Amino acid sequence: GIQVEQSPPDLILQEGANSTLRCNFSDSVNNLQWFHQNPWGQLINLFYIPSGTKQNGRLSATTVATERYSLLYISSSQTTDSGVYFCAVEFDTGNQFYFGTGTSLTVIP
Amino acid sequence: GAGVSQTPSNKVTEKGKYVELRCDPISGHTALYWYRQSLGQGPEFLIYFQGTGAADDSGLPNDRFFAVRPEGSVSTLKIQRTERGDSAVYLCASSFSGGTTEAFFGQGTRLTVV
């Protein structure tokens, strides 16, 4: 069946460290987005990346659609990076985004 | 507007009451989604509109939930005979045309049924 899996579920980093978050998905996709959910619950768009590589400041993302995974890289982490990171996927066959269970990131000073 | 706007931000209602949650999408966006997020979980799909029509309502949990988008812009999610299990954050998103276009989420409405 349809699956969107994220790993790791929880991550604690020292400020300044780098990290890689992973999203695996079960089928061909039209759309893949990475979001950061801040402590107030707002989903902040990070990347729209159904394929390829993008960079935005300290963040970058890569989606290898043929191998059904996406990676989010966070470099030189800051305490403001804390929160939950979600991968959301829209498959070729449907009209909805399927969210992974998220990675909860805590960056400590 | 500049982003997706949801009102109210918070709603507390008594069990059995009727509630309406409003979503104002980004101007010009034809696709609109409703999601529900429970504590510690990822958002779960409720319904998708393309223009005025509900193209996919497969996520609505039962017939107490209904949503409309009469003019293809603002949408209202309606919940009848609310139950304590309906307590969650209700999120709305819009995108230019659905499918391969980027979606943007509102700040959500936190519904508490007491």
XYZ file of N, CA and C in Angstrom, chain A residues 5-6 12 31 41 52 61 83 100:
27
model
N 7.650 7.081 4.615
C 8.365 6.809 5.861
C 9.508 7.787 6.033
N 9.624 8.324 7.234
C 10.693 9.271 7.523
C 11.602 8.707 8.608
N 18.610 14.728 18.087
C 19.111 15.798 18.958
C 20.501 16.163 18.475
N 4.542 15.142 -6.867
C 4.882 16.280 -6.032
C 5.504 15.768 -4.743
N 2.789 25.418 15.300
C 2.014 24.536 14.439
C 1.978 24.909 12.969
N 15.441 15.974 -8.406
C 16.581 16.865 -8.476
C 17.069 17.368 -7.142
N 18.120 19.952 -0.451
C 17.320 18.735 -0.566
C 17.606 18.075 -1.895
N 12.137 21.688 15.784
C 10.756 21.520 15.356
C 10.609 20.185 14.660
N 4.565 11.954 5.894
C 5.278 11.019 6.735
C 4.986 11.327 8.196
